[in-house]
Amino acid sequence: MIPHPDVFFLPAAGGEQRLCLFHAPEGAPQSKVLYLHPFAEEMNKSRRMAALACRALANAGHAVLQIDLRGCGDSSADFSDASWTDWQADVRLAMNELDARVPEAPLWLWGLRAGGLLTASDWGRPVNHLFWQPMLSGKLALQQFLRLKLASEMAGGASKGLMEQMKTELAAGRAVEVAGYRLGSALASGLEAAQLTPTGSPGRVEWLELSTREEAALTPVSEQSIQRWRDAGWIVRAQIVQGVGFWATSEIELAPALIAKTVKALS
């Protein structure tokens, strides 16, 4: 039985710290996995699923590290203070911590939703990717997030012109309030520019999407993105898994089949 994770604060630049959870397997790890959470409230809705998946992977022999990015969860700073480059620096910080704890093992970067966009960079080293319902475009991710404010204002008839107003505020370097989160311009611009495109030395990609339909297929947009990864030399295996989109449900939901498929994919 895998023990409780090691919960600790990882020192970061400027005297800050990042909350981390390390799930150690019994024996020599088959791989080391870094989990990168989704954006804003999707992170909180996904915590239970992420925790269960981390434990399942550790039970299957994988070392897993979770990190709360700058301004998120119990890490230092406010959400409005964070930038995309801050989050990229956190990824490097977490990779270094994993290297120190697990020197000899292949590295997987596991991104859920917008977390996948964060993994798709050239890290100057071999990595594999585990994508859970990846967002293909940061521009689309930002628009979807800003639409949350539109939806909340629509009932009062105050949504007209609001999207352009928010974009103008962000372009001017000012933060905007959306669904209880104060989004800064540096994070918004970095997210908007992000793309789920292959970079660095080719490795493996496990691409898992959820659907509540029994005979669902990948969307043409996903298929096109996967083909770009394959054309760049990556070995990509894509699967549709039965389950609900837990990151967006009103109540905390689980997708057990996704965890089982993930363990099988990495093992």
Short mmCIF file of C-alpha atoms in Angstrom, two decimals:
data_model
loop_
_atom_site.label_atom_id
_atom_site.label_comp_id
_atom_site.label_asym_id
_atom_site.label_seq_id
_atom_site.Cartn_x
_atom_site.Cartn_y
_atom_site.Cartn_z
CA MET A 1 0.00 0.00 0.00
CA ILE A 2 1.39 3.39 -1.03
CA PRO A 3 1.73 5.79 1.97
CA HIS A 4 0.35 9.30 2.05
CA PRO A 5 2.18 11.75 -0.23
CA ASP A 6 5.04 13.90 0.99
CA VAL A 7 3.57 17.40 1.26
CA PHE A 8 6.13 20.21 1.23
CA PHE A 9 6.83 23.77 0.11
CA LEU A 10 9.40 24.10 -2.65
CA PRO A 11 11.49 27.30 -2.46
CA ALA A 12 11.04 29.58 -5.46
CA ALA A 13 12.47 32.88 -6.68
CA GLY A 14 12.01 36.01 -4.61
CA GLY A 15 11.63 34.12 -1.34
CA GLU A 16 8.38 32.57 -2.51
CA GLN A 17 7.32 28.95 -2.24
CA ARG A 18 5.24 26.42 -4.16
CA LEU A 19 3.08 23.78 -2.53
CA CYS A 20 4.01 20.30 -3.79
CA LEU A 21 2.86 16.74 -3.19
CA PHE A 22 5.20 13.88 -4.02
CA HIS A 23 3.77 10.39 -4.45
CA ALA A 24 6.56 7.81 -4.17
CA PRO A 25 6.11 4.25 -5.44
CA GLU A 26 7.46 1.16 -3.76
CA GLY A 27 10.71 0.06 -5.35
CA ALA A 28 12.48 1.59 -8.34
CA PRO A 29 10.15 3.93 -10.28
CA GLN A 30 9.17 2.98 -13.82
CA SER A 31 8.93 6.70 -14.63
CA LYS A 32 8.59 10.12 -13.04
CA VAL A 33 5.48 12.17 -13.74
CA LEU A 34 4.85 15.89 -13.25
CA TYR A 35 1.19 16.89 -13.03
CA LEU A 36 0.26 20.38 -14.24
CA HIS A 37 -3.21 21.49 -13.23
CA PRO A 38 -5.79 23.31 -15.37
CA PHE A 39 -6.74 26.98 -15.28
CA ALA A 40 -8.54 28.83 -12.47
CA GLU A 41 -11.63 27.08 -11.05
CA GLU A 42 -11.04 24.01 -13.24
CA MET A 43 -8.08 23.29 -10.95
CA ASN A 44 -10.32 23.06 -7.89
CA LYS A 45 -12.94 20.93 -9.65
CA SER A 46 -10.17 18.52 -10.73
CA ARG A 47 -8.34 18.13 -7.42
CA ARG A 48 -10.11 14.92 -6.41
CA MET A 49 -9.55 13.26 -9.78
CA ALA A 50 -5.90 14.33 -9.83
CA ALA A 51 -5.32 12.98 -6.30
CA LEU A 52 -6.87 9.60 -7.14
CA ALA A 53 -4.90 9.34 -10.37
CA CYS A 54 -1.63 10.21 -8.62
CA ARG A 55 -2.20 7.46 -6.05
CA ALA A 56 -3.10 4.97 -8.77
CA LEU A 57 0.06 5.80 -10.71
CA ALA A 58 2.20 5.50 -7.58
CA ASN A 59 0.62 2.11 -6.86
CA ALA A 60 1.56 1.10 -10.41
CA GLY A 61 5.21 2.06 -9.86
CA HIS A 62 5.43 5.70 -11.01
CA ALA A 63 6.80 8.63 -9.01
CA VAL A 64 4.39 11.57 -9.29
CA LEU A 65 4.85 15.22 -8.32
CA GLN A 66 1.99 17.73 -8.09
CA ILE A 67 2.70 21.45 -7.90
CA ASP A 68 0.44 24.44 -7.28
CA LEU A 69 1.66 27.03 -9.76
CA ARG A 70 2.38 30.61 -8.72
CA GLY A 71 -0.76 32.33 -7.49
CA CYS A 72 -2.71 29.07 -7.37
CA GLY A 73 -3.85 26.94 -4.44
CA ASP A 74 -1.54 27.30 -1.46
CA SER A 75 1.49 28.61 -3.36
CA SER A 76 2.85 32.14 -2.96
CA ALA A 77 1.40 35.26 -4.61
CA ASP A 78 -2.06 36.15 -5.83
CA PHE A 79 -3.52 34.81 -9.06
CA SER A 80 -3.39 38.33 -10.51
CA ASP A 81 0.39 38.45 -9.91
CA ALA A 82 1.20 35.34 -11.95
CA SER A 83 2.43 35.30 -15.54
CA TRP A 84 2.82 32.52 -18.09
CA THR A 85 6.61 32.80 -17.78
CA ASP A 86 6.25 32.41 -14.00
CA TRP A 87 4.40 29.16 -14.60
CA GLN A 88 7.02 27.95 -17.07
CA ALA A 89 9.67 28.67 -14.42
CA ASP A 90 7.60 26.61 -11.96
CA VAL A 91 7.64 23.69 -14.39
CA ARG A 92 11.43 23.81 -14.51
CA LEU A 93 11.57 24.09 -10.73
CA ALA A 94 9.36 21.02 -10.37
CA MET A 95 11.35 19.04 -12.96
CA ASN A 96 14.54 19.76 -11.05
CA GLU A 97 12.90 18.55 -7.85
CA LEU A 98 11.78 15.34 -9.57
CA ASP A 99 15.30 14.82 -10.93
CA ALA A 100 16.72 15.14 -7.42
CA ARG A 101 14.26 12.61 -6.02
CA VAL A 102 14.23 10.24 -9.01
CA PRO A 103 17.50 10.58 -10.96
CA GLU A 104 17.09 7.64 -13.34
CA ALA A 105 13.65 7.40 -14.93
CA PRO A 106 11.90 8.70 -18.06
CA LEU A 107 9.97 11.93 -17.52
CA TRP A 108 6.30 12.43 -18.32
CA LEU A 109 4.66 15.86 -18.32
CA TRP A 110 0.98 15.35 -17.53
CA GLY A 111 -1.25 18.27 -18.38
CA LEU A 112 -5.00 18.58 -17.84
CA ARG A 113 -6.80 21.03 -20.12
CA ALA A 114 -4.73 24.27 -20.18
CA GLY A 115 -2.04 22.43 -18.22
CA GLY A 116 -1.28 20.65 -21.48
CA LEU A 117 -0.53 23.98 -23.14
CA LEU A 118 2.03 24.64 -20.42
CA THR A 119 3.84 21.36 -21.10
CA ALA A 120 4.20 22.01 -24.84
CA SER A 121 7.52 23.81 -24.73
CA ASP A 122 11.09 22.85 -25.61
CA TRP A 123 12.53 21.97 -22.21
CA GLY A 124 15.96 21.13 -23.60
CA ARG A 125 15.65 17.50 -22.52
CA PRO A 126 13.70 14.37 -23.49
CA VAL A 127 10.12 14.37 -22.21
CA ASN A 128 6.95 12.40 -22.86
CA HIS A 129 3.48 13.92 -22.72
CA LEU A 130 0.29 12.72 -21.06
CA PHE A 131 -2.61 14.88 -22.14
CA TRP A 132 -5.98 14.82 -20.41
CA GLN A 133 -8.58 16.60 -22.57
CA PRO A 134 -5.94 19.02 -23.88
CA MET A 135 -6.84 22.52 -25.00
CA LEU A 136 -5.27 23.08 -28.41
CA SER A 137 -5.20 26.87 -28.36
CA GLY A 138 -4.49 29.29 -25.55
CA LYS A 139 -6.46 31.95 -27.39
CA LEU A 140 -9.55 29.75 -27.24
CA ALA A 141 -8.85 28.93 -23.58
CA LEU A 142 -8.73 32.64 -22.73
CA GLN A 143 -11.95 33.33 -24.62
CA GLN A 144 -13.73 30.52 -22.81
CA PHE A 145 -12.57 31.89 -19.47
CA LEU A 146 -13.66 35.45 -20.27
CA ARG A 147 -17.06 34.16 -21.39
CA LEU A 148 -17.71 33.10 -17.79
CA LYS A 149 -18.11 36.79 -16.95
CA LEU A 150 -20.36 37.28 -19.97
CA ALA A 151 -22.61 34.48 -18.76
CA SER A 152 -22.85 35.95 -15.26
CA GLU A 153 -23.73 39.41 -16.61
CA MET A 154 -26.15 38.27 -19.28
CA ALA A 155 -29.14 37.96 -16.95
CA GLY A 156 -28.85 41.63 -16.07
CA GLY A 157 -28.42 42.70 -19.68
CA ALA A 158 -24.96 44.09 -18.99
CA SER A 159 -23.01 41.76 -21.29
CA LYS A 160 -23.13 43.95 -24.41
CA GLY A 161 -19.62 44.99 -25.36
CA LEU A 162 -18.19 43.36 -22.25
CA MET A 163 -15.82 41.01 -24.08
CA GLU A 164 -14.18 43.88 -25.96
CA GLN A 165 -14.05 45.90 -22.77
CA MET A 166 -12.20 43.13 -20.94
CA LYS A 167 -9.77 42.66 -23.83
CA THR A 168 -9.11 46.41 -23.87
CA GLU A 169 -8.40 46.40 -20.13
CA LEU A 170 -6.00 43.48 -20.45
CA ALA A 171 -4.24 45.04 -23.45
CA ALA A 172 -3.72 48.18 -21.37
CA GLY A 173 -2.01 46.13 -18.67
CA ARG A 174 -4.91 46.14 -16.24
CA ALA A 175 -6.39 43.09 -14.53
CA VAL A 176 -10.01 41.98 -14.96
CA GLU A 177 -12.26 40.13 -12.53
CA VAL A 178 -13.74 36.89 -13.88
CA ALA A 179 -15.69 34.32 -11.84
CA GLY A 180 -13.91 35.28 -8.63
CA TYR A 181 -10.43 35.33 -10.20
CA ARG A 182 -8.49 38.51 -10.89
CA LEU A 183 -6.74 37.84 -14.20
CA GLY A 184 -3.61 39.88 -14.86
CA SER A 185 -2.54 40.99 -18.32
CA ALA A 186 0.78 39.11 -18.20
CA LEU A 187 -0.95 35.78 -17.61
CA ALA A 188 -3.68 36.53 -20.14
CA SER A 189 -1.22 37.43 -22.92
CA GLY A 190 0.96 34.39 -22.22
CA LEU A 191 -2.01 32.05 -22.24
CA GLU A 192 -3.38 33.62 -25.42
CA ALA A 193 -0.10 32.99 -27.25
CA ALA A 194 0.23 29.36 -26.14
CA GLN A 195 -0.31 26.56 -28.64
CA LEU A 196 -0.35 22.78 -28.24
CA THR A 197 2.36 22.26 -30.85
CA PRO A 198 5.23 19.74 -30.86
CA THR A 199 8.62 21.09 -29.78
CA GLY A 200 11.87 19.53 -28.65
CA SER A 201 13.08 15.98 -29.20
CA PRO A 202 10.26 13.60 -30.17
CA GLY A 203 9.06 11.10 -27.58
CA ARG A 204 5.75 9.53 -26.63
CA VAL A 205 2.33 11.16 -26.32
CA GLU A 206 -0.65 9.57 -24.58
CA TRP A 207 -3.70 11.62 -25.59
CA LEU A 208 -6.87 10.91 -23.58
CA GLU A 209 -10.21 12.63 -24.08
CA LEU A 210 -13.50 12.04 -22.30
CA SER A 211 -16.98 11.54 -23.72
CA THR A 212 -20.30 10.45 -22.25
CA ARG A 213 -21.24 8.83 -25.59
CA GLU A 214 -20.42 5.16 -26.07
CA GLU A 215 -19.13 5.44 -29.64
CA ALA A 216 -17.52 8.86 -29.65
CA ALA A 217 -14.68 9.85 -31.95
CA LEU A 218 -12.01 12.50 -31.79
CA THR A 219 -12.97 15.83 -33.30
CA PRO A 220 -11.39 16.81 -36.64
CA VAL A 221 -9.48 19.57 -34.82
CA SER A 222 -7.98 17.03 -32.40
CA GLU A 223 -7.14 14.69 -35.26
CA GLN A 224 -5.33 17.50 -37.09
CA SER A 225 -3.34 18.40 -33.99
CA ILE A 226 -2.40 14.76 -33.38
CA GLN A 227 -1.23 14.44 -36.98
CA ARG A 228 1.07 17.45 -36.51
CA TRP A 229 2.66 15.72 -33.54
CA ARG A 230 3.10 12.53 -35.55
CA ASP A 231 4.55 14.43 -38.50
CA ALA A 232 7.12 15.91 -36.07
CA GLY A 233 8.24 12.38 -35.13
CA TRP A 234 6.26 11.84 -31.93
CA ILE A 235 4.65 8.47 -31.19
CA VAL A 236 1.06 9.40 -30.39
CA ARG A 237 -1.64 7.11 -29.04
CA ALA A 238 -5.07 8.73 -28.75
CA GLN A 239 -8.08 7.30 -26.92
CA ILE A 240 -11.63 8.32 -26.13
CA VAL A 241 -12.57 7.32 -22.59
CA GLN A 242 -16.07 7.01 -21.16
CA GLY A 243 -16.66 9.69 -18.54
CA VAL A 244 -17.94 13.13 -17.63
CA GLY A 245 -15.99 16.39 -17.96
CA PHE A 246 -15.27 16.63 -14.23
CA TRP A 247 -13.39 19.95 -14.51
CA ALA A 248 -16.60 21.79 -15.48
CA THR A 249 -19.37 20.10 -13.47
CA SER A 250 -21.28 21.95 -10.75
CA GLU A 251 -20.56 19.16 -8.25
CA ILE A 252 -17.30 17.24 -7.84
CA GLU A 253 -17.43 14.34 -10.30
CA LEU A 254 -15.08 11.45 -11.06
CA ALA A 255 -14.13 9.57 -14.22
CA PRO A 256 -12.72 6.23 -12.96
CA ALA A 257 -12.18 4.85 -16.46
CA LEU A 258 -9.80 7.72 -17.22
CA ILE A 259 -7.62 6.77 -14.27
CA ALA A 260 -7.55 3.12 -15.32
CA LYS A 261 -6.65 4.03 -18.92
CA THR A 262 -3.93 6.38 -17.70
CA VAL A 263 -2.26 3.72 -15.56
CA LYS A 264 -2.41 1.26 -18.46
CA ALA A 265 -1.04 3.81 -20.92
CA LEU A 266 2.02 4.59 -18.81
CA SER A 267 2.63 1.05 -17.60
#
